[in-house]
Amino acid sequence: MFMKRRNLLATVAIAALSGIAGLPATAQERVVNVYNWSDYIDDSILSDFTKETGIKVVYDVFDANETLEAKLLTGGTGYDVVVPTNTFLQRQIAAGVYQKLDKSKLPNLKNMWDMISERMEPFDPGNEYSINYMWGTVGIGYNKAKVKEALGTDEIDSWKVIFDPANAEKLKDCGINMLDSPTDIIPVTLAYLGENPDSHDPADVAKAEEALVKVRPFVRKFHSSEFINGLANGDICIAIGWSGDIFQSRDRAVEAGNGVDVGYVIPKEGTQMWFDQMAIPADAPHVEEAHEFLNYMMRPEVIAKASTYIHYANGNKASQAVLDPEIVSDPTIYPDEATLKKLFTNTTLDAKTQRLFTRTWTKIVTGQ
């Protein structure tokens, strides 16, 4: 559906002219079809790629891993490059929906960060199928003035600020939002409780459920994107969200000049580290162009431009030399070694545990 359709008669006419007059046939347009998260790239990167290579970028967006996964498992998406999160990538590799990368066509792999590649090993052994685009953390975004007014302190360094019912009740009126994502919220709740955040044990999941049910009456909304504007506009005062989204809230508040000062914290108990990976579907129609696009994205100056635009860390070590100093030196974006040791990853859920998480989450969100 991404290829231009030409009128059959025109095609026949061109072919006839080519055959009779010796005219060359029209060259097929080169294209790469990309499916990525919304608000996740500087558009000038795409236009610059086209100017340099002549390859047109058809760029579509999604806002949930489940949406991407449904398309991939159905097959025939027409996409050449997609960007799943690590835990989804792992089970999609097992399902055979990706092709191995031809690393001979990716010389810029030399720019990638060993630390990120090593942490991706459990999900993509040998990094055979994917390349890191961005990575980040799940943490707490908050309106500094409103939270201080509600709690009487500006020392926000623990999940306790939300998961302790006494605190949550005080924050109720100014507004609490949480990600609508059990695979993010249940693990960080377990971290707060001192349990294994990667536990699939029903008894541990029940402990997380119990803790979340206690604060459920004080949560205004479970949503995975509305908190961005909610924080920026001062409509809510605190949210559990993805790091880069909260940085977007902070920047939007500054641009609006509304006096809202948004902070972000990685709680001392630790939090989830996630990776968004670029991969090529097994049935991608433009494999050569896909590799050219991936190699282009691994240029230090290109991926640095993307990070500057969205305020996420990337997995390209060489890009740090050209990144905006305010970004690369921000410990909430690029955590120091001590904080990195507190970051955990979560393994893919098997079908049984996925159903458990889904049932548990439904109870929490509906309050029933």
mmCIF file of C-alpha atoms in Angstrom:
data_model
loop_
_atom_site.group_PDB
_atom_site.id
_atom_site.type_symbol
_atom_site.label_atom_id
_atom_site.label_comp_id
_atom_site.label_asym_id
_atom_site.label_seq_id
_atom_site.Cartn_x
_atom_site.Cartn_y
_atom_site.Cartn_z
ATOM 1 C CA MET A 1 0.000 0.000 0.000
ATOM 2 C CA PHE A 2 3.062 2.199 0.258
ATOM 3 C CA MET A 3 4.092 1.956 -3.395
ATOM 4 C CA LYS A 4 2.755 4.533 -5.828
ATOM 5 C CA ARG A 5 0.173 3.100 -8.182
ATOM 6 C CA ARG A 6 0.425 4.032 -11.801
ATOM 7 C CA ASN A 7 -2.331 3.997 -14.335
ATOM 8 C CA LEU A 8 -2.180 0.752 -16.304
ATOM 9 C CA LEU A 9 -2.592 2.487 -19.658
ATOM 10 C CA ALA A 10 0.174 4.937 -18.824
ATOM 11 C CA THR A 11 2.423 2.047 -17.883
ATOM 12 C CA VAL A 12 1.675 0.276 -21.150
ATOM 13 C CA ALA A 13 2.288 3.489 -23.070
ATOM 14 C CA ILE A 14 5.637 4.087 -21.386
ATOM 15 C CA ALA A 15 6.667 0.507 -22.030
ATOM 16 C CA ALA A 16 5.670 0.881 -25.667
ATOM 17 C CA LEU A 17 7.646 4.094 -26.072
ATOM 18 C CA SER A 18 10.650 2.493 -24.391
ATOM 19 C CA GLY A 19 10.477 -0.451 -26.750
ATOM 20 C CA ILE A 20 9.868 1.584 -29.928
ATOM 21 C CA ALA A 21 12.036 4.639 -29.367
ATOM 22 C CA GLY A 22 14.700 3.053 -27.185
ATOM 23 C CA LEU A 23 13.792 5.267 -24.223
ATOM 24 C CA PRO A 24 14.839 4.014 -20.744
ATOM 25 C CA ALA A 25 12.069 2.730 -18.485
ATOM 26 C CA THR A 26 11.247 4.882 -15.468
ATOM 27 C CA ALA A 27 13.387 3.835 -12.489
ATOM 28 C CA GLN A 28 11.462 2.458 -9.540
ATOM 29 C CA GLU A 29 11.376 4.859 -6.621
ATOM 30 C CA ARG A 30 13.494 3.775 -3.654
ATOM 31 C CA VAL A 31 11.587 3.822 -0.378
ATOM 32 C CA VAL A 32 11.871 2.722 3.245
ATOM 33 C CA ASN A 33 8.733 2.259 5.343
ATOM 34 C CA VAL A 34 9.311 3.035 9.016
ATOM 35 C CA TYR A 35 6.942 2.370 11.937
ATOM 36 C CA ASN A 36 8.026 4.138 15.138
ATOM 37 C CA TRP A 37 6.613 5.601 18.329
ATOM 38 C CA SER A 38 4.815 8.948 18.067
ATOM 39 C CA ASP A 39 6.736 12.166 18.789
ATOM 40 C CA TYR A 40 9.994 10.231 18.687
ATOM 41 C CA ILE A 41 12.198 11.801 16.008
ATOM 42 C CA ASP A 42 13.242 15.148 14.582
ATOM 43 C CA ASP A 43 11.558 15.241 11.156
ATOM 44 C CA SER A 44 14.607 16.920 9.631
ATOM 45 C CA ILE A 45 16.517 13.646 10.117
ATOM 46 C CA LEU A 46 14.141 11.955 7.675
ATOM 47 C CA SER A 47 14.332 14.717 5.083
ATOM 48 C CA ASP A 48 18.131 14.849 5.358
ATOM 49 C CA PHE A 49 18.305 11.086 4.813
ATOM 50 C CA THR A 50 16.205 11.412 1.664
ATOM 51 C CA LYS A 51 18.312 14.298 0.338
ATOM 52 C CA GLU A 52 21.495 12.296 0.794
ATOM 53 C CA THR A 53 20.349 8.885 -0.404
ATOM 54 C CA GLY A 54 17.372 9.536 -2.627
ATOM 55 C CA ILE A 55 15.386 7.069 -0.519
ATOM 56 C CA LYS A 56 11.902 8.278 0.386
ATOM 57 C CA VAL A 57 10.878 7.670 3.996
ATOM 58 C CA VAL A 58 7.250 6.677 4.597
ATOM 59 C CA TYR A 59 6.891 7.214 8.331
ATOM 60 C CA ASP A 60 3.975 5.908 10.393
ATOM 61 C CA VAL A 61 3.574 6.030 14.172
ATOM 62 C CA PHE A 62 2.055 3.974 16.999
ATOM 63 C CA ASP A 63 1.594 4.587 20.730
ATOM 64 C CA ALA A 64 1.584 1.070 22.208
ATOM 65 C CA ASN A 65 3.747 -2.028 21.811
ATOM 66 C CA GLU A 66 0.600 -4.102 21.564
ATOM 67 C CA THR A 67 -0.418 -2.214 18.409
ATOM 68 C CA LEU A 68 2.909 -2.930 16.742
ATOM 69 C CA GLU A 69 2.879 -6.561 17.863
ATOM 70 C CA ALA A 70 -0.587 -7.229 16.476
ATOM 71 C CA LYS A 71 0.516 -5.985 13.057
ATOM 72 C CA LEU A 72 3.746 -7.968 13.093
ATOM 73 C CA LEU A 73 2.116 -11.229 14.090
ATOM 74 C CA THR A 74 -0.516 -10.824 11.379
ATOM 75 C CA GLY A 75 2.227 -10.329 8.804
ATOM 76 C CA GLY A 76 2.341 -8.404 5.550
ATOM 77 C CA THR A 77 2.720 -5.013 7.222
ATOM 78 C CA GLY A 78 4.818 -3.543 4.416
ATOM 79 C CA TYR A 79 7.169 -2.039 7.007
ATOM 80 C CA ASP A 80 10.943 -2.173 6.628
ATOM 81 C CA VAL A 81 12.021 -0.804 10.022
ATOM 82 C CA VAL A 82 10.041 -1.063 13.252
ATOM 83 C CA VAL A 83 10.865 -0.036 16.829
ATOM 84 C CA PRO A 84 9.661 -2.473 19.524
ATOM 85 C CA THR A 85 10.596 -2.318 23.204
ATOM 86 C CA ASN A 86 13.024 -4.987 24.421
ATOM 87 C CA THR A 87 10.596 -7.331 26.201
ATOM 88 C CA PHE A 88 8.256 -7.388 23.211
ATOM 89 C CA LEU A 89 11.193 -7.786 20.821
ATOM 90 C CA GLN A 90 12.305 -10.931 22.637
ATOM 91 C CA ARG A 91 9.084 -12.845 22.115
ATOM 92 C CA GLN A 92 8.685 -11.472 18.581
ATOM 93 C CA ILE A 93 12.119 -12.849 17.684
ATOM 94 C CA ALA A 94 10.976 -16.229 19.003
ATOM 95 C CA ALA A 95 7.867 -15.952 16.825
ATOM 96 C CA GLY A 96 10.046 -15.453 13.753
ATOM 97 C CA VAL A 97 8.805 -12.013 12.773
ATOM 98 C CA TYR A 98 12.290 -10.493 12.257
ATOM 99 C CA GLN A 99 15.244 -11.195 10.012
ATOM 100 C CA LYS A 100 18.841 -11.155 11.168
ATOM 101 C CA LEU A 101 20.738 -7.982 10.389
ATOM 102 C CA ASP A 102 23.375 -8.082 7.673
ATOM 103 C CA LYS A 103 26.131 -6.509 9.735
ATOM 104 C CA SER A 104 28.403 -6.207 6.685
ATOM 105 C CA LYS A 105 26.057 -3.430 5.581
ATOM 106 C CA LEU A 106 26.204 -1.677 8.947
ATOM 107 C CA PRO A 107 29.729 -0.257 9.388
ATOM 108 C CA ASN A 108 28.451 2.274 11.917
ATOM 109 C CA LEU A 109 27.868 -0.524 14.416
ATOM 110 C CA LYS A 110 31.314 0.459 15.685
ATOM 111 C CA ASN A 111 29.679 3.519 17.258
ATOM 112 C CA MET A 112 27.348 1.562 19.526
ATOM 113 C CA TRP A 113 27.686 1.445 23.326
ATOM 114 C CA ASP A 114 28.908 -1.869 24.766
ATOM 115 C CA MET A 115 27.019 -1.340 28.017
ATOM 116 C CA ILE A 116 23.680 -1.073 26.233
ATOM 117 C CA SER A 117 24.455 -3.984 23.901
ATOM 118 C CA GLU A 118 25.382 -6.156 26.893
ATOM 119 C CA ARG A 119 22.160 -5.301 28.722
ATOM 120 C CA MET A 120 20.218 -6.244 25.584
ATOM 121 C CA GLU A 121 21.812 -9.721 25.461
ATOM 122 C CA PRO A 122 18.973 -11.489 27.339
ATOM 123 C CA PHE A 123 16.454 -10.143 24.839
ATOM 124 C CA ASP A 124 18.459 -10.357 21.602
ATOM 125 C CA PRO A 125 21.475 -12.660 22.067
ATOM 126 C CA GLY A 126 24.428 -11.384 20.087
ATOM 127 C CA ASN A 127 22.354 -8.354 19.073
ATOM 128 C CA GLU A 128 21.633 -10.295 15.892
ATOM 129 C CA TYR A 129 18.232 -8.787 15.159
ATOM 130 C CA SER A 130 18.198 -5.256 16.539
ATOM 131 C CA ILE A 131 20.017 -1.996 17.187
ATOM 132 C CA ASN A 132 19.251 0.354 20.037
ATOM 133 C CA TYR A 133 17.421 3.552 19.135
ATOM 134 C CA MET A 134 16.741 5.029 22.579
ATOM 135 C CA TRP A 135 16.690 3.839 26.175
ATOM 136 C CA GLY A 136 15.410 5.278 29.390
ATOM 137 C CA THR A 137 13.821 4.699 32.759
ATOM 138 C CA VAL A 138 10.452 4.641 34.472
ATOM 139 C CA GLY A 139 10.364 7.287 37.177
ATOM 140 C CA ILE A 140 8.479 10.044 38.936
ATOM 141 C CA GLY A 141 7.649 13.347 37.290
ATOM 142 C CA TYR A 142 6.312 16.028 39.559
ATOM 143 C CA ASN A 143 5.301 19.665 39.890
ATOM 144 C CA LYS A 144 7.900 20.867 42.381
ATOM 145 C CA ALA A 145 5.807 23.618 43.957
ATOM 146 C CA LYS A 146 2.560 21.659 44.250
ATOM 147 C CA VAL A 147 4.192 18.539 45.666
ATOM 148 C CA LYS A 148 6.077 20.594 48.231
ATOM 149 C CA GLU A 149 2.841 22.341 49.195
ATOM 150 C CA ALA A 150 1.027 19.000 49.583
ATOM 151 C CA LEU A 151 3.756 17.065 51.388
ATOM 152 C CA GLY A 152 5.716 19.833 53.071
ATOM 153 C CA THR A 153 8.998 18.674 51.540
ATOM 154 C CA ASP A 154 10.882 18.955 48.287
ATOM 155 C CA GLU A 155 12.912 15.808 48.954
ATOM 156 C CA ILE A 156 11.434 13.444 46.383
ATOM 157 C CA ASP A 157 13.711 10.413 46.096
ATOM 158 C CA SER A 158 11.579 7.337 46.755
ATOM 159 C CA TRP A 159 8.620 5.418 45.353
ATOM 160 C CA LYS A 160 7.132 6.028 48.798
ATOM 161 C CA VAL A 161 5.969 9.443 47.623
ATOM 162 C CA ILE A 162 3.230 7.670 45.623
ATOM 163 C CA PHE A 163 2.981 4.122 46.963
ATOM 164 C CA ASP A 164 2.570 5.144 50.604
ATOM 165 C CA PRO A 165 -1.215 5.699 50.978
ATOM 166 C CA ALA A 166 -0.626 8.550 53.440
ATOM 167 C CA ASN A 167 1.334 10.464 50.815
ATOM 168 C CA ALA A 168 -0.991 9.514 47.957
ATOM 169 C CA GLU A 169 -3.987 10.833 49.895
ATOM 170 C CA LYS A 170 -2.263 14.195 50.336
ATOM 171 C CA LEU A 171 -1.525 14.353 46.605
ATOM 172 C CA LYS A 172 -5.017 13.311 45.532
ATOM 173 C CA ASP A 173 -6.425 16.801 45.085
ATOM 174 C CA CYS A 174 -3.563 18.099 42.948
ATOM 175 C CA GLY A 175 -3.638 14.961 40.803
ATOM 176 C CA ILE A 176 -1.813 11.642 40.446
ATOM 177 C CA ASN A 177 -1.424 9.867 37.102
ATOM 178 C CA MET A 178 0.143 6.479 36.382
ATOM 179 C CA LEU A 179 1.148 4.734 33.187
ATOM 180 C CA ASP A 180 -1.553 2.414 31.934
ATOM 181 C CA SER A 181 1.009 -0.366 31.708
ATOM 182 C CA PRO A 182 1.182 -3.379 34.020
ATOM 183 C CA THR A 183 4.620 -4.374 32.708
ATOM 184 C CA ASP A 184 5.972 -1.056 33.974
ATOM 185 C CA ILE A 185 3.955 -0.393 37.134
ATOM 186 C CA ILE A 186 3.950 -3.878 38.687
ATOM 187 C CA PRO A 187 7.767 -4.243 38.547
ATOM 188 C CA VAL A 188 8.445 -0.819 40.100
ATOM 189 C CA THR A 189 5.890 -1.556 42.810
ATOM 190 C CA LEU A 190 7.762 -4.757 43.594
ATOM 191 C CA ALA A 191 11.015 -2.754 43.755
ATOM 192 C CA TYR A 192 9.393 -0.423 46.285
ATOM 193 C CA LEU A 193 8.291 -3.419 48.349
ATOM 194 C CA GLY A 194 11.822 -4.839 48.344
ATOM 195 C CA GLU A 195 10.798 -7.824 46.221
ATOM 196 C CA ASN A 196 12.357 -9.079 43.001
ATOM 197 C CA PRO A 197 11.046 -6.623 40.379
ATOM 198 C CA ASP A 198 11.303 -9.326 37.723
ATOM 199 C CA SER A 199 9.275 -11.854 39.695
ATOM 200 C CA HIS A 200 6.613 -13.855 37.879
ATOM 201 C CA ASP A 201 5.525 -15.555 41.101
ATOM 202 C CA PRO A 202 1.767 -15.104 41.602
ATOM 203 C CA ALA A 203 2.378 -14.490 45.319
ATOM 204 C CA ASP A 204 4.644 -11.531 44.515
ATOM 205 C CA VAL A 205 2.224 -10.177 41.929
ATOM 206 C CA ALA A 206 -0.457 -10.358 44.611
ATOM 207 C CA LYS A 207 1.719 -8.251 46.914
ATOM 208 C CA ALA A 208 2.059 -5.611 44.201
ATOM 209 C CA GLU A 209 -1.698 -5.722 43.642
ATOM 210 C CA GLU A 210 -2.356 -5.201 47.338
ATOM 211 C CA ALA A 211 -0.039 -2.174 47.454
ATOM 212 C CA LEU A 212 -1.576 -0.624 44.349
ATOM 213 C CA VAL A 213 -5.146 -1.209 45.481
ATOM 214 C CA LYS A 214 -4.391 0.790 48.618
ATOM 215 C CA VAL A 215 -3.457 3.888 46.600
ATOM 216 C CA ARG A 216 -5.960 3.330 43.777
ATOM 217 C CA PRO A 217 -8.607 5.661 45.326
ATOM 218 C CA PHE A 218 -6.157 8.539 45.085
ATOM 219 C CA VAL A 219 -5.070 8.012 41.441
ATOM 220 C CA ARG A 220 -6.854 10.330 39.051
ATOM 221 C CA LYS A 221 -6.017 8.502 35.834
ATOM 222 C CA PHE A 222 -4.142 5.600 34.303
ATOM 223 C CA HIS A 223 -2.927 6.728 30.887
ATOM 224 C CA SER A 224 0.347 6.446 29.014
ATOM 225 C CA SER A 225 0.537 9.864 27.396
ATOM 226 C CA GLU A 226 -1.937 12.341 28.915
ATOM 227 C CA PHE A 227 0.386 12.987 31.857
ATOM 228 C CA ILE A 228 2.773 14.827 29.509
ATOM 229 C CA ASN A 229 0.461 17.791 29.034
ATOM 230 C CA GLY A 230 -1.099 17.282 32.458
ATOM 231 C CA LEU A 231 2.204 17.978 34.179
ATOM 232 C CA ALA A 232 3.186 20.746 31.761
ATOM 233 C CA ASN A 233 -0.111 22.596 32.249
ATOM 234 C CA GLY A 234 -0.223 22.126 36.010
ATOM 235 C CA ASP A 235 -3.398 20.015 35.762
ATOM 236 C CA ILE A 236 -1.757 17.212 37.762
ATOM 237 C CA CYS A 237 1.092 17.370 40.234
ATOM 238 C CA ILE A 238 2.745 13.955 39.998
ATOM 239 C CA ALA A 239 2.975 10.996 37.625
ATOM 240 C CA ILE A 240 4.757 7.719 37.107
ATOM 241 C CA GLY A 241 5.961 7.900 33.530
ATOM 242 C CA TRP A 242 8.748 7.303 31.046
ATOM 243 C CA SER A 243 11.738 9.576 31.499
ATOM 244 C CA GLY A 244 11.743 11.250 28.094
ATOM 245 C CA ASP A 245 8.022 11.994 28.241
ATOM 246 C CA ILE A 246 8.473 13.775 31.544
ATOM 247 C CA PHE A 247 11.351 15.784 30.101
ATOM 248 C CA GLN A 248 8.961 16.800 27.320
ATOM 249 C CA SER A 249 6.540 17.979 30.024
ATOM 250 C CA ARG A 250 9.288 20.040 31.592
ATOM 251 C CA ASP A 251 10.213 21.640 28.274
ATOM 252 C CA ARG A 252 6.612 22.386 27.318
ATOM 253 C CA ALA A 253 6.079 24.123 30.653
ATOM 254 C CA VAL A 254 9.168 26.262 30.068
ATOM 255 C CA GLU A 255 8.030 27.131 26.537
ATOM 256 C CA ALA A 256 4.563 28.057 27.832
ATOM 257 C CA GLY A 257 6.040 30.321 30.498
ATOM 258 C CA ASN A 258 3.303 29.241 32.891
ATOM 259 C CA GLY A 259 5.495 29.062 35.980
ATOM 260 C CA VAL A 260 5.282 25.258 36.235
ATOM 261 C CA ASP A 261 8.597 23.665 37.215
ATOM 262 C CA VAL A 262 8.617 19.920 36.451
ATOM 263 C CA GLY A 263 11.162 17.625 38.091
ATOM 264 C CA TYR A 264 12.098 14.015 37.432
ATOM 265 C CA VAL A 265 13.583 11.472 39.814
ATOM 266 C CA ILE A 266 14.871 7.932 39.567
ATOM 267 C CA PRO A 267 13.791 6.496 42.959
ATOM 268 C CA LYS A 268 16.510 5.220 45.276
ATOM 269 C CA GLU A 269 14.919 1.752 45.424
ATOM 270 C CA GLY A 270 15.721 1.368 41.738
ATOM 271 C CA THR A 271 13.601 1.345 38.623
ATOM 272 C CA GLN A 272 13.047 -0.314 35.302
ATOM 273 C CA MET A 273 15.394 0.323 32.409
ATOM 274 C CA TRP A 274 13.915 -0.216 28.961
ATOM 275 C CA PHE A 275 15.253 -0.206 25.404
ATOM 276 C CA ASP A 276 13.519 0.696 22.160
ATOM 277 C CA GLN A 277 15.190 -1.267 19.377
ATOM 278 C CA MET A 278 15.252 -0.845 15.599
ATOM 279 C CA ALA A 279 14.598 -4.105 13.744
ATOM 280 C CA ILE A 280 13.735 -5.327 10.242
ATOM 281 C CA PRO A 281 10.609 -7.511 9.801
ATOM 282 C CA ALA A 282 11.141 -10.887 8.144
ATOM 283 C CA ASP A 283 8.889 -9.886 5.240
ATOM 284 C CA ALA A 284 10.245 -6.344 4.786
ATOM 285 C CA PRO A 285 9.897 -5.365 1.099
ATOM 286 C CA HIS A 286 12.935 -3.030 1.026
ATOM 287 C CA VAL A 287 15.722 -4.750 2.919
ATOM 288 C CA GLU A 288 18.581 -2.870 1.269
ATOM 289 C CA GLU A 289 16.997 0.491 2.046
ATOM 290 C CA ALA A 290 16.273 -0.642 5.609
ATOM 291 C CA HIS A 291 19.961 -1.322 6.198
ATOM 292 C CA GLU A 292 20.890 2.053 4.726
ATOM 293 C CA PHE A 293 18.444 3.728 7.083
ATOM 294 C CA LEU A 294 19.774 1.870 10.128
ATOM 295 C CA ASN A 295 23.354 2.687 9.247
ATOM 296 C CA TYR A 296 22.435 6.347 8.803
ATOM 297 C CA MET A 297 20.714 6.415 12.212
ATOM 298 C CA MET A 298 23.921 5.107 13.801
ATOM 299 C CA ARG A 299 25.897 8.149 12.729
ATOM 300 C CA PRO A 300 26.830 9.973 15.957
ATOM 301 C CA GLU A 301 25.579 13.360 14.778
ATOM 302 C CA VAL A 302 22.277 11.919 13.533
ATOM 303 C CA ILE A 303 21.280 9.992 16.644
ATOM 304 C CA ALA A 304 22.525 12.902 18.779
ATOM 305 C CA LYS A 305 20.077 15.129 16.947
ATOM 306 C CA ALA A 306 17.279 12.687 17.750
ATOM 307 C CA SER A 307 18.244 12.588 21.431
ATOM 308 C CA THR A 308 18.402 16.377 21.601
ATOM 309 C CA TYR A 309 14.924 16.590 20.118
ATOM 310 C CA ILE A 310 13.219 14.081 22.439
ATOM 311 C CA HIS A 311 15.516 14.172 25.503
ATOM 312 C CA TYR A 312 16.104 10.433 25.661
ATOM 313 C CA ALA A 313 19.447 8.684 26.025
ATOM 314 C CA ASN A 314 20.577 6.642 23.032
ATOM 315 C CA GLY A 315 22.727 3.528 22.757
ATOM 316 C CA ASN A 316 25.382 5.147 20.577
ATOM 317 C CA LYS A 317 28.546 5.776 22.602
ATOM 318 C CA ALA A 318 30.189 7.911 19.913
ATOM 319 C CA SER A 319 27.235 10.328 19.918
ATOM 320 C CA GLN A 320 28.031 11.478 23.444
ATOM 321 C CA ALA A 321 30.912 13.570 22.140
ATOM 322 C CA VAL A 322 28.541 15.642 20.002
ATOM 323 C CA LEU A 323 25.431 15.613 22.200
ATOM 324 C CA ASP A 324 24.113 18.796 23.785
ATOM 325 C CA PRO A 325 26.104 19.050 27.066
ATOM 326 C CA GLU A 326 22.890 19.742 28.992
ATOM 327 C CA ILE A 327 21.572 16.335 27.931
ATOM 328 C CA VAL A 328 24.640 14.142 28.263
ATOM 329 C CA SER A 329 25.504 15.651 31.657
ATOM 330 C CA ASP A 330 21.967 15.304 33.053
ATOM 331 C CA PRO A 331 22.016 12.333 35.478
ATOM 332 C CA THR A 332 18.303 11.750 35.021
ATOM 333 C CA ILE A 333 18.920 11.108 31.293
ATOM 334 C CA TYR A 334 22.389 9.556 31.464
ATOM 335 C CA PRO A 335 22.560 8.139 35.024
ATOM 336 C CA ASP A 336 25.878 7.861 36.844
ATOM 337 C CA GLU A 337 27.456 4.468 37.557
ATOM 338 C CA ALA A 338 25.916 4.177 41.030
ATOM 339 C CA THR A 339 22.420 4.755 39.641
ATOM 340 C CA LEU A 340 22.977 2.444 36.680
ATOM 341 C CA LYS A 341 23.599 -0.388 39.128
ATOM 342 C CA LYS A 342 20.114 0.157 40.562
ATOM 343 C CA LEU A 343 18.421 -0.078 37.187
ATOM 344 C CA PHE A 344 16.851 -3.412 36.308
ATOM 345 C CA THR A 345 15.404 -4.977 33.197
ATOM 346 C CA ASN A 346 12.369 -7.224 33.046
ATOM 347 C CA THR A 347 12.234 -10.473 31.148
ATOM 348 C CA THR A 348 9.445 -11.287 28.747
ATOM 349 C CA LEU A 349 6.263 -12.671 30.288
ATOM 350 C CA ASP A 350 5.139 -16.121 29.254
ATOM 351 C CA ALA A 351 1.499 -16.504 28.253
ATOM 352 C CA LYS A 352 0.384 -17.621 31.706
ATOM 353 C CA THR A 353 2.095 -14.722 33.479
ATOM 354 C CA GLN A 354 0.850 -12.279 30.858
ATOM 355 C CA ARG A 355 -2.716 -13.313 31.656
ATOM 356 C CA LEU A 356 -1.988 -12.927 35.368
ATOM 357 C CA PHE A 357 -0.616 -9.418 34.844
ATOM 358 C CA THR A 358 -3.602 -8.490 32.680
ATOM 359 C CA ARG A 359 -6.176 -9.742 35.205
ATOM 360 C CA THR A 360 -4.333 -8.061 38.053
ATOM 361 C CA TRP A 361 -4.125 -4.794 36.176
ATOM 362 C CA THR A 362 -7.809 -4.820 35.301
ATOM 363 C CA LYS A 363 -8.656 -5.161 38.999
ATOM 364 C CA ILE A 364 -6.357 -2.273 39.903
ATOM 365 C CA VAL A 365 -7.505 0.128 37.189
ATOM 366 C CA THR A 366 -11.229 -0.561 37.631
ATOM 367 C CA GLY A 367 -10.993 -0.733 41.408
ATOM 368 C CA GLN A 368 -13.027 -3.956 41.365
#
